[in-house]
């Protein structure tokens, strides 16, 4: 792995001197990658970004940019581009003046400025909008201006703080594609903060999931979705059944777990489990099939009755209650014929042990 | 025009009564001021209606008599100095108060506003004794400082009001783009809050320009300002030049207040669009 462009070492931040917003953060950002900081509000992801931008001073620890300690360097001397959620365009300047601002700060000659502004506006497909005022543009256009303004001075690193949060869904998806293209075209490192997990999964090379001021997991989108390392990540990324149970037996990385009532399943032990341990099993609804008694080999078959059906178009969500056990949500693709289930009907849920991930948890007795 | 709603007969009568009453109040407030306007154009030595004839002789006297031109010059010199001082101090105070969250903020704001709440004559007496002790009584700097204290609240209030609609992330954006705090202030913050700063400056000028009470207490006999000259002109010898001076004072103050209102509208428009 090449030298990281950004390195957080033991960085902590506290506003009141007691509770930590960011707690002992260690994080290396690889040059050229698209890294997303994902987490619920208050998880420390935005504070982390603001410390990197220089707007917040860490309570302890160091932040390095290209090997240089920038922990206490004021923001205007860091040379990092920042795109804010509310765009933060200068309302009294035209679009072109906004985009030219970083060059004006750096005393770039007028002719060169004009050429670079035209190029930057072209990159975000706003070449014809240079003379407009920010207030005359739509939200999506304003955010593209903000992006052009952050890119024009060619910073090696761009920070984006929920930049698409204020846009509607369609526009957001278009902008995601556009951002991704710009990232690939320029090879610039981007650090992106969002609370939207689907946005994180579709755009990122790596995702750092934040909760309680700590990184819960730092991995590719695939890893995060397929192999969450703890119940929080499993719950936060994608949809999940979170089933509480007790370990009956454990052999290698397969555990037998009783979920209450007569329901016992085979699950993949993520942590070391021993009989008697309390465990949470997370199981994605779309990994559950309805068994039709066709003799297919399945690790788990759970009998239950359909409580409720929610039709979603491409799929149907079934809420299946098991006798004495938990209610399990299954998401079944609507293929060819209509699904042959109705409320109250008994069904058999089938899923692989590898898709049921068991975590050890501490449960008060 | 807004669409008219349907009214009952009683409501229409009530509405007319309100309009009539409002009109009377306005007349009561403004009429005395405007009585001096025709009087200033009289060609007579005594102030009587109907005017015996029209003339500009009192304006000529006002602009040539050294007693009046000296007062006019003093008022402008003090007013402009007050404007600069109060605007710089008031704007920085408002920026600081807006940005910080310290516990004594209401106290600091209250102290800045105090000259508005305390009776002027008390302020004047306090300043008289204070300035006498430190040797500022009857001096130009003393007059400027005294009027600045009175003008400061207006600047703080107008700039604070403008800052309510000011998005502080633009300052962060400027910093992230490489602007030093000073460059960012000059190119981003100041242009955006300029309407508030300019209104505050105009208020400050008007406050000083028509101030009388504090001036009577602390000015030296030779330090004549326009309001003070008018005051002594009325009490000593009622020359119609006083009315000409009053009209000049009214015109200056009114045009400045109209400018403030235009600025306020412009600022509201700019901020309304930016949202």
Coordinates of C-alpha atoms in Angstrom, one line a residue:
Chain A
X1 CA 0.0 0.0 0.0
X2 CA 1.3 3.4 -0.9
X3 CA 1.9 6.2 1.7
X4 CA -1.5 7.4 2.9
X5 CA -2.5 10.9 1.9
X6 CA -4.3 11.5 5.2
X7 CA -3.5 9.8 8.5
X8 CA -5.5 10.2 11.7
X9 CA -3.6 9.1 14.8
X10 CA -5.4 8.6 18.1
X11 CA -7.6 11.6 17.3
X12 CA -10.2 12.5 19.9
X13 CA -12.6 15.4 20.1
X14 CA -14.7 16.5 23.0
X15 CA -16.8 19.7 23.2
X16 CA -17.7 19.6 26.9
X17 CA -14.5 17.9 28.2
X18 CA -16.4 14.8 29.3
X19 CA -18.1 13.0 26.4
X20 CA -16.1 12.2 23.3
X21 CA -17.6 13.0 19.9
X22 CA -14.7 11.3 18.3
X23 CA -12.8 8.7 20.3
X24 CA -9.3 7.6 19.5
X25 CA -9.7 7.6 15.8
X26 CA -7.0 5.9 13.7
X27 CA -7.6 6.2 10.0
X28 CA -5.5 6.1 6.9
X29 CA -6.8 7.4 3.6
X30 CA -5.3 6.1 0.4
X31 CA -4.4 8.6 -2.3
X32 CA -6.9 8.6 -5.1
X33 CA -9.6 6.6 -3.2
X34 CA -13.3 7.5 -2.7
X35 CA -13.8 7.0 1.0
X36 CA -17.2 7.5 2.7
X37 CA -17.7 8.2 6.3
X38 CA -21.1 6.7 7.0
X39 CA -23.1 6.9 10.3
X40 CA -26.1 8.2 12.0
X41 CA -26.2 11.8 13.1
X42 CA -24.0 12.4 16.2
X43 CA -21.7 9.5 15.3
X44 CA -18.7 11.7 14.8
X45 CA -18.4 11.5 11.1
X46 CA -18.9 15.2 10.4
X47 CA -16.7 16.3 13.3
X48 CA -14.0 14.1 11.8
X49 CA -14.4 15.8 8.4
X50 CA -14.4 19.3 10.0
X51 CA -11.1 18.5 11.9
X52 CA -9.5 17.5 8.7
X53 CA -10.8 20.7 7.0
X54 CA -9.4 22.7 9.9
X55 CA -12.6 24.1 11.3
X56 CA -12.4 22.0 14.5
X57 CA -9.3 21.5 16.6
X58 CA -8.9 17.9 17.9
X59 CA -8.8 17.6 21.7
X60 CA -5.9 15.1 21.3
X61 CA -4.1 13.2 18.6
X62 CA -2.5 14.3 15.3
X63 CA -3.7 14.6 11.7
X64 CA -1.2 14.3 8.9
X65 CA -1.6 15.4 5.3
X66 CA 1.0 13.9 2.9
X67 CA 3.1 13.1 6.0
X68 CA 3.0 16.7 7.3
X69 CA 1.4 17.4 10.7
X70 CA -1.6 19.7 10.0
X71 CA -3.4 19.3 13.3
X72 CA -3.2 23.0 14.2
X73 CA -2.8 24.5 10.8
X74 CA -5.5 27.1 10.0
X75 CA -7.9 26.0 7.2
X76 CA -6.8 28.5 4.6
X77 CA -3.3 27.1 4.6
X78 CA -4.3 23.4 4.2
X79 CA -5.2 23.5 0.5
X80 CA -8.1 21.1 0.9
X81 CA -11.3 21.5 -1.1
X82 CA -14.5 21.4 0.8
X83 CA -18.1 21.1 -0.5
X84 CA -20.8 21.9 2.1
X85 CA -24.3 20.5 2.4
X86 CA -25.9 24.0 2.0
X87 CA -23.5 24.8 -1.0
X88 CA -22.1 27.9 0.8
X89 CA -21.9 29.9 -2.5
X90 CA -21.2 33.6 -2.2
X91 CA -24.5 35.2 -2.9
X92 CA -23.1 38.5 -4.0
X93 CA -20.9 37.0 -6.7
X94 CA -21.8 35.5 -10.1
X95 CA -21.2 31.8 -10.7
X96 CA -17.9 32.6 -12.5
X97 CA -16.7 34.9 -9.7
X98 CA -17.5 32.2 -7.2
X99 CA -15.5 29.6 -9.2
X100 CA -12.7 32.1 -9.7
X101 CA -12.4 32.9 -6.0
X102 CA -9.6 30.4 -5.1
X103 CA -7.6 31.8 -8.0
X104 CA -8.3 35.4 -6.9
X105 CA -6.9 34.5 -3.5
X106 CA -3.8 33.1 -5.2
X107 CA -3.3 36.1 -7.5
X108 CA -3.6 34.1 -10.7
X109 CA -3.4 36.3 -13.8
X110 CA -6.8 37.2 -15.3
X111 CA -6.3 35.4 -18.6
X112 CA -5.4 32.2 -16.9
X113 CA -8.2 32.6 -14.5
X114 CA -10.8 33.0 -17.3
X115 CA -9.5 29.8 -19.0
X116 CA -9.5 27.7 -15.8
X117 CA -13.0 29.0 -14.8
X118 CA -14.3 28.0 -18.3
X119 CA -12.7 24.6 -17.9
X120 CA -14.0 24.0 -14.4
X121 CA -17.6 25.1 -15.4
X122 CA -17.4 22.8 -18.4
X123 CA -16.4 19.9 -16.2
X124 CA -19.7 20.3 -14.2
X125 CA -21.7 21.1 -17.3
X126 CA -22.5 24.7 -16.4
X127 CA -20.4 26.4 -19.1
X128 CA -23.3 28.7 -20.1
X129 CA -24.1 29.8 -16.5
X130 CA -21.1 31.9 -15.6
X131 CA -23.0 35.2 -15.5
X132 CA -25.8 34.0 -13.3
X133 CA -26.2 34.6 -9.6
X134 CA -26.3 31.5 -7.4
X135 CA -29.8 32.4 -6.4
X136 CA -30.9 31.9 -10.0
X137 CA -29.8 28.3 -10.1
X138 CA -31.5 25.1 -8.9
X139 CA -30.1 23.2 -5.9
X140 CA -28.3 20.6 -8.1
X141 CA -26.7 23.4 -10.2
X142 CA -25.6 25.3 -7.1
X143 CA -24.0 22.2 -5.8
X144 CA -22.2 21.7 -9.1
X145 CA -20.9 25.3 -8.8
X146 CA -19.7 24.5 -5.3
X147 CA -17.9 21.4 -6.7
X148 CA -16.3 23.4 -9.5
X149 CA -15.1 26.0 -7.0
X150 CA -13.5 23.3 -4.8
X151 CA -11.9 21.6 -7.8
X152 CA -10.5 24.7 -9.6
X153 CA -7.4 25.1 -7.4
X154 CA -6.5 21.5 -8.0
X155 CA -6.4 20.3 -4.3
X156 CA -5.2 16.8 -3.9
X157 CA -8.1 16.2 -1.5
X158 CA -11.8 17.1 -1.6
X159 CA -14.0 16.8 1.4
X160 CA -17.8 16.5 0.8
X161 CA -20.1 17.0 3.8
X162 CA -23.5 15.5 2.8
X163 CA -23.4 17.4 -0.4
X164 CA -26.5 15.8 -1.9
X165 CA -28.6 15.8 1.3
X166 CA -30.8 18.7 0.2
X167 CA -31.6 17.3 -3.3
X168 CA -34.5 15.2 -4.3
X169 CA -34.0 11.5 -5.1
X170 CA -33.7 11.5 -8.9
X171 CA -31.3 14.5 -8.8
X172 CA -29.3 12.8 -6.1
X173 CA -28.8 9.7 -8.1
X174 CA -27.7 11.7 -11.2
X175 CA -25.3 13.7 -9.0
X176 CA -23.9 10.5 -7.5
X177 CA -23.0 9.3 -11.0
X178 CA -21.5 12.6 -11.9
X179 CA -19.4 12.9 -8.8
X180 CA -18.1 9.4 -9.4
X181 CA -17.2 10.2 -13.0
X182 CA -15.3 13.4 -11.8
X183 CA -13.5 11.4 -9.2
X184 CA -12.4 8.9 -11.8
X185 CA -11.5 11.5 -14.4
X186 CA -9.4 13.6 -12.1
X187 CA -7.9 10.9 -9.8
X188 CA -8.4 13.2 -6.8
X189 CA -8.9 11.8 -3.4
X190 CA -12.5 12.3 -2.1
X191 CA -13.8 11.9 1.4
X192 CA -17.5 11.9 1.6
X193 CA -19.8 12.1 4.6
X194 CA -23.3 10.8 4.5
X195 CA -25.9 9.1 6.6
X196 CA -27.5 7.5 3.5
X197 CA -26.2 3.9 3.3
X198 CA -27.3 3.3 -0.3
X199 CA -25.3 6.4 -1.3
X200 CA -22.3 5.1 0.5
X201 CA -22.5 1.6 -1.0
X202 CA -22.9 2.8 -4.6
X203 CA -20.1 5.4 -4.7
X204 CA -17.3 4.4 -2.4
X205 CA -14.1 2.4 -2.8
X206 CA -14.2 2.0 1.0
X207 CA -16.7 2.9 3.6
X208 CA -16.0 3.7 7.3
X209 CA -19.1 3.1 9.4
X210 CA -19.1 5.4 12.4
X211 CA -21.0 5.0 15.6
X212 CA -20.4 6.6 19.1
X213 CA -17.3 8.4 17.8
X214 CA -15.6 5.2 16.6
X215 CA -15.2 3.4 13.3
X216 CA -17.2 0.2 13.6
X217 CA -15.9 -1.2 10.3
X218 CA -13.8 0.1 7.5
X219 CA -14.2 -2.0 4.3
X220 CA -15.4 -2.1 0.8
X221 CA -19.1 -1.9 0.1
X222 CA -19.2 -5.7 -0.6
X223 CA -17.5 -6.6 2.6
X224 CA -19.7 -4.3 4.6
X225 CA -22.9 -5.8 3.2
X226 CA -21.8 -9.4 3.1
X227 CA -19.6 -9.6 6.2
X228 CA -20.6 -6.9 8.8
X229 CA -18.3 -7.4 11.8
X230 CA -20.8 -6.4 14.5
X231 CA -24.6 -6.0 15.1
X232 CA -24.5 -2.2 14.6
X233 CA -23.0 -2.5 11.1
X234 CA -25.4 -5.3 10.2
X235 CA -28.3 -3.2 11.3
X236 CA -27.2 0.1 9.8
X237 CA -26.1 -1.1 6.4
X238 CA -29.0 -2.6 4.5
X239 CA -32.1 -4.3 5.9
X240 CA -31.6 -7.0 8.5
X241 CA -33.5 -9.3 10.8
X242 CA -31.8 -9.0 14.2
X243 CA -32.7 -12.2 16.1
X244 CA -31.7 -12.7 19.7
X245 CA -30.8 -16.2 20.8
X246 CA -28.6 -18.5 22.8
X247 CA -25.7 -20.6 21.6
X248 CA -26.5 -24.3 22.0
X249 CA -23.4 -25.7 20.3
X250 CA -20.5 -24.4 18.3
X251 CA -18.3 -26.3 15.9
X252 CA -15.6 -24.5 13.9
X253 CA -17.3 -21.4 12.6
X254 CA -20.8 -22.9 12.6
X255 CA -23.0 -22.4 15.6
X256 CA -26.3 -23.9 16.6
X257 CA -28.5 -21.2 18.1
X258 CA -31.8 -21.4 19.8
X259 CA -34.0 -18.4 19.0
X260 CA -36.7 -19.2 21.5
X261 CA -39.7 -21.5 21.1
X262 CA -38.9 -24.5 19.1
X263 CA -36.8 -22.6 16.6
X264 CA -33.1 -23.6 16.4
X265 CA -30.9 -22.6 13.5
X266 CA -27.4 -23.0 12.1
X267 CA -25.5 -19.8 11.8
X268 CA -22.1 -18.5 10.8
X269 CA -20.2 -17.6 14.0
X270 CA -18.5 -14.2 13.5
X271 CA -17.2 -14.1 17.0
X272 CA -15.9 -17.0 19.1
X273 CA -19.0 -18.5 20.6
X274 CA -19.3 -21.2 23.2
X275 CA -22.5 -22.9 24.5
X276 CA -24.5 -20.7 26.8
X277 CA -23.4 -17.4 25.2
X278 CA -26.0 -14.9 24.2
X279 CA -25.9 -14.2 20.5
X280 CA -27.6 -11.9 18.0
X281 CA -28.1 -13.4 14.6
X282 CA -28.5 -11.0 11.6
X283 CA -30.1 -12.3 8.6
X284 CA -30.9 -10.3 5.5
X285 CA -34.6 -10.6 4.4
X286 CA -33.6 -11.1 0.7
X287 CA -31.5 -14.2 1.6
X288 CA -34.5 -16.1 2.8
X289 CA -36.4 -18.3 0.3
X290 CA -39.8 -20.0 0.6
X291 CA -39.2 -23.7 0.6
X292 CA -41.6 -25.7 -1.5
X293 CA -40.8 -29.2 -0.3
X294 CA -38.8 -29.9 -3.4
X295 CA -36.0 -31.7 -1.5
X296 CA -33.5 -28.8 -2.1
X297 CA -30.7 -29.0 0.4
X298 CA -30.9 -26.1 2.9
X299 CA -29.1 -25.5 6.1
X300 CA -32.1 -24.1 7.8
X301 CA -35.8 -24.7 7.4
X302 CA -38.0 -22.7 9.8
X303 CA -41.8 -23.2 9.9
X304 CA -44.0 -20.2 10.5
X305 CA -47.2 -18.5 9.5
X306 CA -47.5 -15.3 7.4
X307 CA -48.7 -12.4 9.6
X308 CA -48.5 -9.6 7.1
X309 CA -47.7 -9.0 3.5
X310 CA -46.3 -5.8 2.0
X311 CA -46.2 -5.7 -1.8
X312 CA -43.2 -3.7 -3.0
X313 CA -43.5 -4.1 -6.8
X314 CA -40.4 -6.1 -7.6
X315 CA -40.6 -8.1 -4.4
X316 CA -43.0 -8.8 -1.5
X317 CA -42.0 -8.4 2.2
X318 CA -43.4 -11.2 4.4
X319 CA -43.7 -10.9 8.2
X320 CA -43.5 -14.5 9.3
X321 CA -44.2 -15.4 12.9
X322 CA -42.6 -18.6 14.2
X323 CA -44.3 -20.6 17.0
X324 CA -42.9 -19.3 20.3
X325 CA -40.0 -17.7 18.4
X326 CA -39.3 -14.4 16.7
X327 CA -41.1 -12.7 13.8
X328 CA -38.8 -13.0 10.8
X329 CA -39.0 -10.7 7.8
X330 CA -38.4 -12.2 4.4
X331 CA -38.2 -10.4 1.1
X332 CA -39.3 -12.6 -1.8
X333 CA -38.8 -11.7 -5.4
X334 CA -42.0 -11.5 -7.4
X335 CA -41.1 -13.7 -10.3
X336 CA -43.4 -14.9 -13.1
X337 CA -46.6 -15.9 -11.3
X338 CA -48.1 -14.2 -8.3
X339 CA -46.7 -15.3 -5.0
X340 CA -48.6 -18.2 -3.6
X341 CA -49.0 -16.9 -0.1
X342 CA -51.7 -15.1 1.9
X343 CA -52.1 -14.0 5.4
X344 CA -52.3 -16.8 7.9
X345 CA -50.9 -19.4 5.6
X346 CA -48.1 -21.7 6.9
X347 CA -44.8 -21.3 5.1
X348 CA -41.3 -22.8 5.4
X349 CA -38.4 -20.3 5.4
X350 CA -35.2 -21.6 4.0
X351 CA -31.7 -19.9 4.3
X352 CA -28.1 -20.8 4.3
X353 CA -26.1 -20.9 7.5
X354 CA -23.5 -18.6 5.9
X355 CA -26.2 -15.9 5.5
X356 CA -27.1 -16.0 9.2
X357 CA -24.3 -14.2 11.0
X358 CA -24.1 -14.7 14.7
X359 CA -22.5 -12.1 17.0
X360 CA -21.7 -12.6 20.7
X361 CA -23.5 -10.0 22.8
X362 CA -23.7 -9.1 26.4
X363 CA -27.2 -9.4 27.6
X364 CA -28.3 -8.4 31.1
X365 CA -29.8 -11.5 32.8
Chain B
X1 CA -53.2 44.9 -5.0
X2 CA -54.3 42.1 -2.8
X3 CA -57.6 40.6 -3.5
X4 CA -60.4 42.2 -1.6
X5 CA -62.3 40.1 0.8
X6 CA -66.0 40.5 1.3
X7 CA -66.9 42.7 4.2
X8 CA -70.0 43.5 6.1
X9 CA -71.3 47.0 6.4
X10 CA -70.1 47.2 10.0
X11 CA -66.6 46.1 9.1
X12 CA -66.5 48.8 6.3
X13 CA -67.5 51.5 8.7
X14 CA -64.9 50.3 11.2
X15 CA -62.3 50.3 8.6
X16 CA -63.0 53.9 7.6
X17 CA -62.8 54.9 11.2
X18 CA -59.4 53.3 11.6
X19 CA -58.2 55.1 8.4
X20 CA -59.5 58.4 9.6
X21 CA -57.9 58.0 13.0
X22 CA -54.6 57.0 11.4
X23 CA -54.7 60.0 9.2
X24 CA -55.3 62.4 12.2
X25 CA -52.3 60.8 14.1
X26 CA -50.1 61.3 11.1
X27 CA -51.1 65.0 10.7
X28 CA -50.6 65.6 14.4
X29 CA -47.1 64.1 14.2
X30 CA -45.9 65.7 11.0
X31 CA -47.8 69.0 10.7
X32 CA -45.7 71.0 13.1
X33 CA -42.6 69.9 11.2
X34 CA -44.0 71.1 7.9
X35 CA -45.3 74.4 9.2
X36 CA -41.7 75.6 9.3
X37 CA -41.2 74.8 5.6
X38 CA -43.4 77.7 4.2
X39 CA -42.3 79.9 7.1
X40 CA -38.6 79.6 5.9
X41 CA -39.6 81.2 2.6
X42 CA -41.1 84.3 4.0
X43 CA -39.7 87.7 3.1
X44 CA -40.8 89.2 6.4
X45 CA -38.7 89.7 9.6
X46 CA -41.4 88.2 11.7
X47 CA -42.9 84.7 11.5
X48 CA -46.5 85.1 10.6
X49 CA -49.2 83.4 8.5
X50 CA -50.2 84.2 5.9
X51 CA -46.8 85.0 4.4
X52 CA -46.5 88.6 3.3
X53 CA -44.3 87.5 0.4
X54 CA -41.9 84.8 -0.8
X55 CA -38.1 85.1 -0.5
X56 CA -34.9 83.1 -0.2
X57 CA -33.2 85.7 2.0
X58 CA -33.1 83.5 5.1
X59 CA -31.5 80.7 3.2
X60 CA -28.9 83.2 1.9
X61 CA -28.3 84.3 5.5
X62 CA -28.0 80.7 6.6
X63 CA -25.4 79.9 4.0
X64 CA -23.4 83.1 4.4
X65 CA -23.6 84.1 8.1
X66 CA -20.5 82.7 9.8
X67 CA -22.5 81.9 12.9
X68 CA -24.6 79.4 10.9
X69 CA -21.9 78.1 8.5
X70 CA -19.7 77.5 11.4
X71 CA -22.4 75.4 13.1
X72 CA -23.1 73.5 9.9
X73 CA -19.4 72.8 9.5
X74 CA -19.1 71.6 13.1
X75 CA -22.1 69.4 12.8
X76 CA -20.7 67.7 9.7
X77 CA -17.2 67.4 11.1
X78 CA -18.5 65.8 14.3
X79 CA -21.2 63.7 12.5
X80 CA -18.7 62.2 10.0
X81 CA -16.2 61.4 12.7
X82 CA -18.9 59.8 14.8
X83 CA -20.1 57.8 11.7
X84 CA -16.6 56.3 11.1
X85 CA -16.0 55.5 14.8
X86 CA -19.4 54.2 15.6
X87 CA -19.6 52.1 12.4
X88 CA -16.2 50.4 13.0
X89 CA -16.9 49.8 16.7
X90 CA -20.5 48.8 16.2
X91 CA -19.9 46.4 13.3
X92 CA -17.0 44.6 15.1
X93 CA -19.1 44.4 18.3
X94 CA -22.1 43.0 16.3
X95 CA -19.8 40.4 14.6
X96 CA -18.3 39.4 17.8
X97 CA -21.7 39.1 19.6
X98 CA -23.2 37.2 16.7
X99 CA -20.4 34.6 16.6
X100 CA -19.8 33.9 20.2
X101 CA -21.9 32.1 22.7
X102 CA -20.3 33.3 26.0
X103 CA -22.5 33.5 29.1
X104 CA -22.2 37.3 29.6
X105 CA -23.4 38.0 26.0
X106 CA -26.8 39.4 27.1
X107 CA -25.0 41.6 29.6
X108 CA -22.6 42.9 26.9
X109 CA -25.5 43.6 24.6
X110 CA -27.4 45.3 27.3
X111 CA -24.5 47.6 28.1
X112 CA -24.1 48.5 24.5
X113 CA -27.9 49.3 24.3
X114 CA -28.0 51.2 27.5
X115 CA -27.7 54.7 26.0
X116 CA -31.0 54.0 24.2
X117 CA -32.8 53.1 27.4
X118 CA -31.3 55.6 29.9
X119 CA -32.9 59.1 29.7
X120 CA -30.6 61.3 27.5
X121 CA -30.4 63.9 30.2
X122 CA -28.9 61.4 32.6
X123 CA -26.4 60.3 30.0
X124 CA -25.6 64.0 29.5
X125 CA -25.1 64.7 33.2
X126 CA -23.0 61.6 33.6
X127 CA -20.8 62.6 30.7
X128 CA -20.5 66.1 31.9
X129 CA -18.9 65.0 35.2
X130 CA -16.9 62.2 33.6
X131 CA -15.5 64.4 30.8
X132 CA -14.8 67.3 33.2
X133 CA -12.6 64.9 35.2
X134 CA -10.6 63.6 32.2
X135 CA -10.4 66.9 30.4
X136 CA -12.6 66.1 27.4
X137 CA -15.2 68.8 28.2
X138 CA -15.7 71.3 25.4
X139 CA -13.3 69.5 23.1
X140 CA -13.8 68.1 19.6
X141 CA -12.8 64.5 20.6
X142 CA -15.1 64.8 23.6
X143 CA -18.1 65.6 21.4
X144 CA -17.2 62.8 19.0
X145 CA -16.9 60.3 21.8
X146 CA -20.2 61.4 23.4
X147 CA -22.1 61.2 20.2
X148 CA -20.5 57.8 19.4
X149 CA -21.8 56.4 22.6
X150 CA -25.3 57.5 21.6
X151 CA -24.9 56.3 18.0
X152 CA -23.4 52.9 18.7
X153 CA -26.6 51.0 19.6
X154 CA -28.1 51.8 16.2
X155 CA -25.1 50.4 14.4
X156 CA -25.0 47.3 16.6
X157 CA -28.8 46.7 16.1
X158 CA -28.8 47.1 12.3
X159 CA -25.7 45.0 11.8
X160 CA -27.0 42.3 14.1
X161 CA -30.3 42.2 12.2
X162 CA -28.4 41.7 8.9
X163 CA -26.3 38.9 10.5
X164 CA -29.5 37.0 11.3
X165 CA -29.8 36.2 7.6
X166 CA -26.1 35.6 7.1
X167 CA -24.9 32.0 6.5
X168 CA -21.7 31.6 8.4
X169 CA -20.6 28.6 6.3
X170 CA -19.7 31.0 3.5
X171 CA -16.8 32.2 5.8
X172 CA -15.7 28.6 6.2
X173 CA -16.0 28.1 2.4
X174 CA -13.8 31.1 1.8
X175 CA -11.2 29.8 4.3
X176 CA -11.2 26.4 2.7
X177 CA -10.6 28.0 -0.7
X178 CA -7.4 29.6 0.7
X179 CA -8.7 33.0 1.9
X180 CA -7.0 34.3 5.1
X181 CA -9.5 35.6 7.7
X182 CA -8.9 39.2 6.7
X183 CA -9.2 38.5 3.0
X184 CA -12.3 36.5 3.6
X185 CA -13.8 39.3 5.7
X186 CA -13.1 41.9 3.1
X187 CA -14.3 39.9 0.0
X188 CA -17.2 37.8 1.5
X189 CA -18.5 38.9 4.9
X190 CA -18.4 42.6 4.4
X191 CA -20.0 42.8 1.0
X192 CA -22.8 40.5 2.2
X193 CA -23.6 42.5 5.4
X194 CA -22.8 45.9 3.7
X195 CA -26.5 47.0 3.6
X196 CA -26.7 46.7 7.4
X197 CA -23.4 48.4 7.9
X198 CA -24.3 51.3 5.7
X199 CA -27.8 51.7 7.4
X200 CA -26.0 51.7 10.7
X201 CA -23.6 54.3 9.5
X202 CA -26.5 56.6 8.3
X203 CA -28.3 56.1 11.6
X204 CA -25.1 57.0 13.4
X205 CA -24.7 60.2 11.3
X206 CA -28.3 61.3 11.9
X207 CA -28.0 60.6 15.6
X208 CA -25.1 62.9 15.9
X209 CA -26.3 65.4 13.4
X210 CA -29.6 66.2 15.3
X211 CA -28.3 65.6 18.8
X212 CA -28.9 68.6 21.2
X213 CA -29.1 67.5 24.9
X214 CA -25.7 66.1 25.4
X215 CA -24.2 68.9 23.2
X216 CA -25.7 71.5 25.5
X217 CA -24.0 69.9 28.5
X218 CA -20.6 69.2 27.2
X219 CA -19.9 71.6 24.3
X220 CA -17.9 74.7 24.9
X221 CA -19.6 78.0 24.2
X222 CA -17.7 78.3 20.9
X223 CA -18.6 74.7 19.9
X224 CA -21.8 75.4 18.0
X225 CA -23.6 72.6 16.2
X226 CA -26.6 73.1 14.0
X227 CA -29.3 71.9 16.6
X228 CA -27.6 74.0 19.3
X229 CA -27.5 77.1 17.1
X230 CA -31.2 76.6 16.3
X231 CA -32.0 76.2 20.0
X232 CA -30.2 79.4 20.9
X233 CA -31.6 81.2 17.9
X234 CA -35.1 80.4 19.1
X235 CA -34.5 81.3 22.7
X236 CA -32.5 84.5 22.1
X237 CA -33.7 86.2 18.9
X238 CA -36.3 84.6 16.7
X239 CA -34.8 85.3 13.3
X240 CA -36.5 83.4 10.4
X241 CA -33.0 82.0 9.6
X242 CA -33.8 79.4 12.3
X243 CA -36.6 78.1 10.0
X244 CA -34.3 77.8 7.1
X245 CA -31.8 76.0 9.2
X246 CA -34.5 73.7 10.4
X247 CA -35.5 72.9 6.9
X248 CA -31.9 72.0 6.0
X249 CA -31.7 69.7 9.0
X250 CA -35.0 68.0 8.1
X251 CA -33.9 67.5 4.5
X252 CA -30.6 66.0 5.4
X253 CA -32.1 63.7 8.0
X254 CA -35.1 62.6 5.9
X255 CA -33.0 61.8 2.8
X256 CA -30.7 59.7 5.0
X257 CA -33.7 57.8 6.5
X258 CA -35.1 57.2 3.0
X259 CA -31.7 55.8 2.0
X260 CA -31.8 53.5 5.0
X261 CA -35.2 52.2 4.0
X262 CA -34.1 51.6 0.4
X263 CA -31.1 49.7 1.6
X264 CA -33.2 47.6 3.9
X265 CA -35.4 46.6 1.0
X266 CA -32.5 45.8 -1.2
X267 CA -31.0 43.7 1.5
X268 CA -34.2 41.9 2.1
X269 CA -34.5 41.2 -1.6
X270 CA -30.9 39.9 -1.9
X271 CA -31.3 37.6 1.1
X272 CA -34.8 36.5 0.1
X273 CA -33.4 35.3 -3.3
X274 CA -30.4 33.6 -1.8
X275 CA -32.6 31.3 0.3

